[in-house]
PDB file of C-alpha atoms in Angstrom:
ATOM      1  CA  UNK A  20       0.000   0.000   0.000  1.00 67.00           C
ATOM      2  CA  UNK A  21       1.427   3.631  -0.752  1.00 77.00           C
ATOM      3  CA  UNK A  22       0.955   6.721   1.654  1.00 82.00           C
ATOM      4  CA  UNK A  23      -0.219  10.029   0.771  1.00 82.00           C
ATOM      5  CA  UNK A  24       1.763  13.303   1.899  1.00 86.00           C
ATOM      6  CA  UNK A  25       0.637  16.898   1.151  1.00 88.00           C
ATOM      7  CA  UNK A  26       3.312  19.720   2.378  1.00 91.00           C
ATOM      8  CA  UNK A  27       2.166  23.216   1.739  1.00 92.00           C
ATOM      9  CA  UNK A  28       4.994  25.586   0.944  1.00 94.00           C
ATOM     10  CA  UNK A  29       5.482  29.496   0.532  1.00 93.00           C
ATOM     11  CA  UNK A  30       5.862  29.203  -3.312  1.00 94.00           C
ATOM     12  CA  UNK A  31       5.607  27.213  -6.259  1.00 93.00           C
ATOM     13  CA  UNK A  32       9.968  27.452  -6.451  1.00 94.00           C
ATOM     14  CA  UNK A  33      10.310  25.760  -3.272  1.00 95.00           C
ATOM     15  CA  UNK A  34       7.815  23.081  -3.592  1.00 94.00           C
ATOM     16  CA  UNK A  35       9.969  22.139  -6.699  1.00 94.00           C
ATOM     17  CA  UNK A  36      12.961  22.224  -5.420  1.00 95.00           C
ATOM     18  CA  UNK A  37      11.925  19.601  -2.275  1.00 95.00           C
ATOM     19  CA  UNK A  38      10.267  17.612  -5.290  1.00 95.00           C
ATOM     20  CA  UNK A  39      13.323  17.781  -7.239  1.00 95.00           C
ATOM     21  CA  UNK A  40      15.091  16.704  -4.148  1.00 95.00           C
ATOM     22  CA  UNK A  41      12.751  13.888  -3.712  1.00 94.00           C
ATOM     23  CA  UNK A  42      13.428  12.861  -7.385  1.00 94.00           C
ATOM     24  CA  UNK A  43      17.020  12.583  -6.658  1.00 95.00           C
ATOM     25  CA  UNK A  44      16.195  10.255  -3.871  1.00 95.00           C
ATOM     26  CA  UNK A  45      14.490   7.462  -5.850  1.00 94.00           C
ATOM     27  CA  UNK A  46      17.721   8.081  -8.492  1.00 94.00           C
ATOM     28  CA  UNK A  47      19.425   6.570  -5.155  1.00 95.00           C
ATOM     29  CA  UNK A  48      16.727   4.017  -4.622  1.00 94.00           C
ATOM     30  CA  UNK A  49      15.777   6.031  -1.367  1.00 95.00           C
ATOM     31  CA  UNK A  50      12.581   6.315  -2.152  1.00 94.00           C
ATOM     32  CA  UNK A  51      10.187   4.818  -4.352  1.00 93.00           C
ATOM     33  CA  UNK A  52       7.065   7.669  -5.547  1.00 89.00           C
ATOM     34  CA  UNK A  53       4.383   6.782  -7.522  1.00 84.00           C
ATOM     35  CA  UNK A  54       3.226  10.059  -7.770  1.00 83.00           C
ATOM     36  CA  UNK A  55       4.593  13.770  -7.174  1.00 87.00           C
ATOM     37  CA  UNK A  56       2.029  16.510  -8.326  1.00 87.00           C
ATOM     38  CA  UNK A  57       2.866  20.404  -6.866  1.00 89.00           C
ATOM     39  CA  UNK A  58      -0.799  21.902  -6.802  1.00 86.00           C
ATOM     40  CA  UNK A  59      -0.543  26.300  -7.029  1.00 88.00           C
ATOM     41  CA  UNK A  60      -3.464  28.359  -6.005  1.00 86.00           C
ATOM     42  CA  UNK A  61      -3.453  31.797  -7.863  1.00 86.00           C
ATOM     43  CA  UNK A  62      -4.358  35.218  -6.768  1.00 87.00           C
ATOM     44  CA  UNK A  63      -8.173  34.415  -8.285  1.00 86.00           C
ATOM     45  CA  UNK A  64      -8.667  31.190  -6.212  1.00 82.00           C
ATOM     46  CA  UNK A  65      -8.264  28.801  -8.933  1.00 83.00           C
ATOM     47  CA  UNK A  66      -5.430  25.802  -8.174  1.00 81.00           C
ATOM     48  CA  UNK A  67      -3.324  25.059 -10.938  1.00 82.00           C
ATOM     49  CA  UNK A  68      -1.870  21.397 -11.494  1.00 79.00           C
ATOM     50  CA  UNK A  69       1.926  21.111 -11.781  1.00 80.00           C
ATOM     51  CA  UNK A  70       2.647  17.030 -13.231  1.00 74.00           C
ATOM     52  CA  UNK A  71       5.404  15.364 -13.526  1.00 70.00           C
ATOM     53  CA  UNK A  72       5.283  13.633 -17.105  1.00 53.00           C
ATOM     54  CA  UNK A  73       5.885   9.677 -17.375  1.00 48.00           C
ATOM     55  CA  UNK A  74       6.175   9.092 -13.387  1.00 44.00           C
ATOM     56  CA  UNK A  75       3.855   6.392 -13.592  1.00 45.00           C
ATOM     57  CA  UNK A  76       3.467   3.509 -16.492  1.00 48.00           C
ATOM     58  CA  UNK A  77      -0.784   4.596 -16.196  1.00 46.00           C
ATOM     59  CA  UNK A  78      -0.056   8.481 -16.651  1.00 48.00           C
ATOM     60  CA  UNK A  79      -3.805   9.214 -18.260  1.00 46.00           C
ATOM     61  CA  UNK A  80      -5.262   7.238 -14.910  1.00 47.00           C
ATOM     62  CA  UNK A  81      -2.959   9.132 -12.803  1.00 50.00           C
ATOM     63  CA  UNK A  82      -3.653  12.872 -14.175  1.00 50.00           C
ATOM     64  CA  UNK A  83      -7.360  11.806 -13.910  1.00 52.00           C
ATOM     65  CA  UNK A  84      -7.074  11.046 -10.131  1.00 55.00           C
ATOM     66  CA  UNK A  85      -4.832  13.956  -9.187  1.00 56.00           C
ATOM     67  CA  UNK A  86      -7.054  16.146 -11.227  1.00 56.00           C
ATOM     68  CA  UNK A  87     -10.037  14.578  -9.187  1.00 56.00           C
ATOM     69  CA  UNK A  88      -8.235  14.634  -6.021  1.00 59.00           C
ATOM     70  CA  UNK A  89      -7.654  18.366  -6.574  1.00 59.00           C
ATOM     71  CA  UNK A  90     -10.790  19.419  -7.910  1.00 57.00           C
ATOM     72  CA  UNK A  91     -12.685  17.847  -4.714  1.00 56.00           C
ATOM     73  CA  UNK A  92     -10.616  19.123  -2.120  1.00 58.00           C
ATOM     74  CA  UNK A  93     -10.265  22.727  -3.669  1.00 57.00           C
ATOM     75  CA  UNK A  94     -13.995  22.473  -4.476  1.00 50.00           C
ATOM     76  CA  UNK A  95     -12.920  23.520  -7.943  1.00 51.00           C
ATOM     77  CA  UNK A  96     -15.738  22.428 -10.692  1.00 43.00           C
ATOM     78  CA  UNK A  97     -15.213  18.492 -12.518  1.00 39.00           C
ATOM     79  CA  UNK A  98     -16.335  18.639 -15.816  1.00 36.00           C
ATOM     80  CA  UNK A  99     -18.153  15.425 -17.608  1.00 34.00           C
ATOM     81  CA  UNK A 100     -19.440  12.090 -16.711  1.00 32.00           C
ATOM     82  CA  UNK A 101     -16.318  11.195 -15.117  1.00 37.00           C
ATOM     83  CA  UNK A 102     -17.199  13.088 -12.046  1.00 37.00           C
ATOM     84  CA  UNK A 103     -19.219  10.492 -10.430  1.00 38.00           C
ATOM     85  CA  UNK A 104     -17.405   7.553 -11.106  1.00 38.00           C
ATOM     86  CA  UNK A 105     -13.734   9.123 -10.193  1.00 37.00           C
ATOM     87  CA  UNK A 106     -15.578  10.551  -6.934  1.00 40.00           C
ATOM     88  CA  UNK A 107     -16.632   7.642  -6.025  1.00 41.00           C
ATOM     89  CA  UNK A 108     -13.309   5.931  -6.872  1.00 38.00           C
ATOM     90  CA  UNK A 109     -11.159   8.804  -5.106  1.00 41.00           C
ATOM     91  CA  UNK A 110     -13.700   8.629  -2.078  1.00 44.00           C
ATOM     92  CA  UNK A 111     -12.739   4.497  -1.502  1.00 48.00           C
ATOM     93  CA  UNK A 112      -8.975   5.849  -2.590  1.00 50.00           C
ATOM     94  CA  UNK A 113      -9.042   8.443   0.106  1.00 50.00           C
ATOM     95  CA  UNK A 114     -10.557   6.092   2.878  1.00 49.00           C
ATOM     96  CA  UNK A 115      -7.528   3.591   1.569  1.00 50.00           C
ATOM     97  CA  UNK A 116      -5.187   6.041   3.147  1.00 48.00           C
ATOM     98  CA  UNK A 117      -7.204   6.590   6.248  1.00 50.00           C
ATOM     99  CA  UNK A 118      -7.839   9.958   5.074  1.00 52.00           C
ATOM    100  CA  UNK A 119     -11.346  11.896   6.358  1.00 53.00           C
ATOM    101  CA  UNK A 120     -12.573  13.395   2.727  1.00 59.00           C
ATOM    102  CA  UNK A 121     -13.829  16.864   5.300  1.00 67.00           C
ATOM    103  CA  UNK A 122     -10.980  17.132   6.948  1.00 71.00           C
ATOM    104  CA  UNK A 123      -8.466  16.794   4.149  1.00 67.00           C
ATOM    105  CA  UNK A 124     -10.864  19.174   2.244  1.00 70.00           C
ATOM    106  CA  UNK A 125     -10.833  22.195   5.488  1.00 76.00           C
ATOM    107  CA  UNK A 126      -6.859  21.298   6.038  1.00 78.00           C
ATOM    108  CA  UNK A 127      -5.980  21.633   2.286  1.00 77.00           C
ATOM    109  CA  UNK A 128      -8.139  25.051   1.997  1.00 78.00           C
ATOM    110  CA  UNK A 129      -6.738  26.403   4.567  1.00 82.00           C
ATOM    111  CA  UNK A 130      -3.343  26.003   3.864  1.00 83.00           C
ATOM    112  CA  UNK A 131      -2.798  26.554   0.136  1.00 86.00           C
ATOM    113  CA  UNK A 132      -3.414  30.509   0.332  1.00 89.00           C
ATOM    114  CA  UNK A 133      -2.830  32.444  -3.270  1.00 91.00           C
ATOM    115  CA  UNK A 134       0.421  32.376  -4.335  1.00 89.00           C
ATOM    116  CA  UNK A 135       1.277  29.258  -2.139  1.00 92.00           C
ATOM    117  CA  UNK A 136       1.913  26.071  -3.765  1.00 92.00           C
ATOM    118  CA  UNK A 137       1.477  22.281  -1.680  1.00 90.00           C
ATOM    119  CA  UNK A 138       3.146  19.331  -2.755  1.00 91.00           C
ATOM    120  CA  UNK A 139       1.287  15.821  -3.107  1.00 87.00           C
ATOM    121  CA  UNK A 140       3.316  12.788  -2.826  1.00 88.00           C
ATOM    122  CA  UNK A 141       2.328   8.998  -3.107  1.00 85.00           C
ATOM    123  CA  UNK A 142       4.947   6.899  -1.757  1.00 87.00           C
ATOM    124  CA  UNK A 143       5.126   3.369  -1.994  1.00 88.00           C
ATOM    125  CA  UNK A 144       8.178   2.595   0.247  1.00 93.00           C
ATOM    126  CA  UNK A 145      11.194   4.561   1.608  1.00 93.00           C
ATOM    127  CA  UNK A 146      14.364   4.263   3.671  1.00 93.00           C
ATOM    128  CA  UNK A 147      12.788   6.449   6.126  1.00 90.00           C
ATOM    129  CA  UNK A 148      16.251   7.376   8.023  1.00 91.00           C
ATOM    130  CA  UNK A 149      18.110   8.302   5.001  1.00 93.00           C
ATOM    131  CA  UNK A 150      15.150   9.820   2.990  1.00 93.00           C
ATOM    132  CA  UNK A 151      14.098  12.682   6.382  1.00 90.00           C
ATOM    133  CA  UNK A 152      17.781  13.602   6.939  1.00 92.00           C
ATOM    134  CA  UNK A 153      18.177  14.376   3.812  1.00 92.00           C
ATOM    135  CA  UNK A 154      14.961  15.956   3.514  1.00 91.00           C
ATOM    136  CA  UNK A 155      16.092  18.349   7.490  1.00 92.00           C
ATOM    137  CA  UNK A 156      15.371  21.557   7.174  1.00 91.00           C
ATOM    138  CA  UNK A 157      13.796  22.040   3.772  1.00 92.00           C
ATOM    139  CA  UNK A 158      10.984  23.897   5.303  1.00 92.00           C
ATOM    140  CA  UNK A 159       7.111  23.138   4.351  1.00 91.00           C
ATOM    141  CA  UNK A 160       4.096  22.346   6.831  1.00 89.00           C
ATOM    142  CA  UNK A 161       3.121  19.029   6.353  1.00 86.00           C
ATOM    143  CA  UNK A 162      -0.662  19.113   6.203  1.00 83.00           C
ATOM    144  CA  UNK A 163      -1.785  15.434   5.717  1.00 76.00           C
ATOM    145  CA  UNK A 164      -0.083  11.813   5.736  1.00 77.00           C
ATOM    146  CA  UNK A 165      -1.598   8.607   5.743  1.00 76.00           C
ATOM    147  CA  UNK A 166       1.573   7.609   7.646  1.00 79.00           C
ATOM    148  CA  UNK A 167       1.257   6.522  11.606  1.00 80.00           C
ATOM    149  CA  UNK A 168       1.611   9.179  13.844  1.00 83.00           C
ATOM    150  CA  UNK A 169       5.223   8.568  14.842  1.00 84.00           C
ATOM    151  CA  UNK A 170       6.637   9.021  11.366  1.00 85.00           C
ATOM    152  CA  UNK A 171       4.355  11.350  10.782  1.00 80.00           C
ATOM    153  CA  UNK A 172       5.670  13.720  13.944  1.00 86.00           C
ATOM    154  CA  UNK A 173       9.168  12.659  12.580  1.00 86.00           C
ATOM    155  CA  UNK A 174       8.905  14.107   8.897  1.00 84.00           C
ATOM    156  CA  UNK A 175       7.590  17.160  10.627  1.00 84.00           C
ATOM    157  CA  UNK A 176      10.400  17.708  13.132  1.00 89.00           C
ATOM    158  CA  UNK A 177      12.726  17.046   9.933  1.00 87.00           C
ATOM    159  CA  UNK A 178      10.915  20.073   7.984  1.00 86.00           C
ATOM    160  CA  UNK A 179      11.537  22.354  10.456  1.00 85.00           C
ATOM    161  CA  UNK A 180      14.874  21.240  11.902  1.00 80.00           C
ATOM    162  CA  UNK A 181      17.814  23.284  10.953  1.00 71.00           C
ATOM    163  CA  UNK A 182      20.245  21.335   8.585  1.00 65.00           C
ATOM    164  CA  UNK A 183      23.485  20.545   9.908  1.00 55.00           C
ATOM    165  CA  UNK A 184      25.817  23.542   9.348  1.00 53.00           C
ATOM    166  CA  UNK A 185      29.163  22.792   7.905  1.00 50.00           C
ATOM    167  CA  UNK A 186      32.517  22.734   9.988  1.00 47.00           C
ATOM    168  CA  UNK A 187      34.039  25.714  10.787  1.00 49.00           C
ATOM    169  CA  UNK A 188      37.673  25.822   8.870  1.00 53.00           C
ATOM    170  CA  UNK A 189      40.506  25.416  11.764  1.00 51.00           C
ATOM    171  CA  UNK A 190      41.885  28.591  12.635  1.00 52.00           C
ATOM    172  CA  UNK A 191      45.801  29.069  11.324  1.00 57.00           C
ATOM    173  CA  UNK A 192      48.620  28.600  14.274  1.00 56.00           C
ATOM    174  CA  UNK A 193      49.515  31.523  15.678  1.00 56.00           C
ATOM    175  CA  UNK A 194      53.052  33.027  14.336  1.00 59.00           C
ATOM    176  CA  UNK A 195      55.306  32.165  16.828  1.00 59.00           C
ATOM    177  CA  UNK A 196      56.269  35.082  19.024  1.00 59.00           C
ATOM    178  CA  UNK A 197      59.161  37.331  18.535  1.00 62.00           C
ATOM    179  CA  UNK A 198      61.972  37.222  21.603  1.00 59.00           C
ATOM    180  CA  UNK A 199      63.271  40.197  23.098  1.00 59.00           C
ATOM    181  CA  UNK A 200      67.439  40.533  21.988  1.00 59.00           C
ATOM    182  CA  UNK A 201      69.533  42.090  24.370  1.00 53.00           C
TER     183      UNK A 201
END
């Protein structure tokens, strides 16, 4: 089973740059993602969809779901008869991941202001260690996981801790002091 992870950032930039960071991470078999979308809410209201092309071997069935996903929890308008079925199918997709369909809704709303950008992940396995020290201090609130509450409290203490600052250079010996001549 995969887990579901929405982090709302400050801007569209840095929710690429953590995805982008991500990306790397399954390059190093770190991660595995099935999905990474970056969802950006513009100064009218309306969320905009940012895909990553080819993630997935189904990439029409995936842009249909995230486009669902989105569209119900921004209340944004579905168009066509797809509406029903893919709400019904993200509804039992949602409940998969333990996730309350209101609360995801309110907690989404709130946090992806205009201008702010959140970052959807689906995650099929990780090397949790490696992947959240790597991931220390990139910032983001995580808004939603499917994952138990102790990893869950752990990716969010990784956000927000500072990242390890790098050695300061040894200072150069002293010049050996000068002796008085008589």
């Amino acid at each position: 089973m995969s887990d579901l992870v929405f982090i709302a950032f400050e801007n569209e930039q840095k929710a690429e740059e953590v995805r982008d960071r991500i990306l790397g991470m399954q390059r190093e078999y770190l991660i595995d993602i099935g999905d990474a979308v970056i969802a950006v809410r513009d100064d009218k209201g309306r969320v905009k969809l940012n895909q990553l092309m080819n993630t997935t071997a189904a990439g029409a069935a995936s842009g249909a779901l995230w486009g669902t996903l989105i569209g119900m929890l921004f209340l944004m308008p579905l168009a066509g008869a797809a509406v029903g079925a893919a709400g019904g199918a993200l509804g039992g997709a949602l409940t998969d991941f333990g996730i309350n369909d209101d609360d995801m809704k309110k907690q989404a709303n709130d946090a992806l202001k205009p201008g702010m950008a959140g970052l959807f992940l689906l995650i099929r396995k990780m090397t949790t260690d490696k992947v959240l020290e790597d991931l220390k201090g990139v910032g983001g609130t995580v808004i939603r996981t499917s994952f138990d509450h102790a990893l869950e409290d752990k990716l969010r203490q990784s956000l927000d801790a500072a990242p390890a600052a790098p050695a300061a250079p040894a200072a150069p010996p002293a010049p050996p002091a000068e002796t008085p001549s008589a």
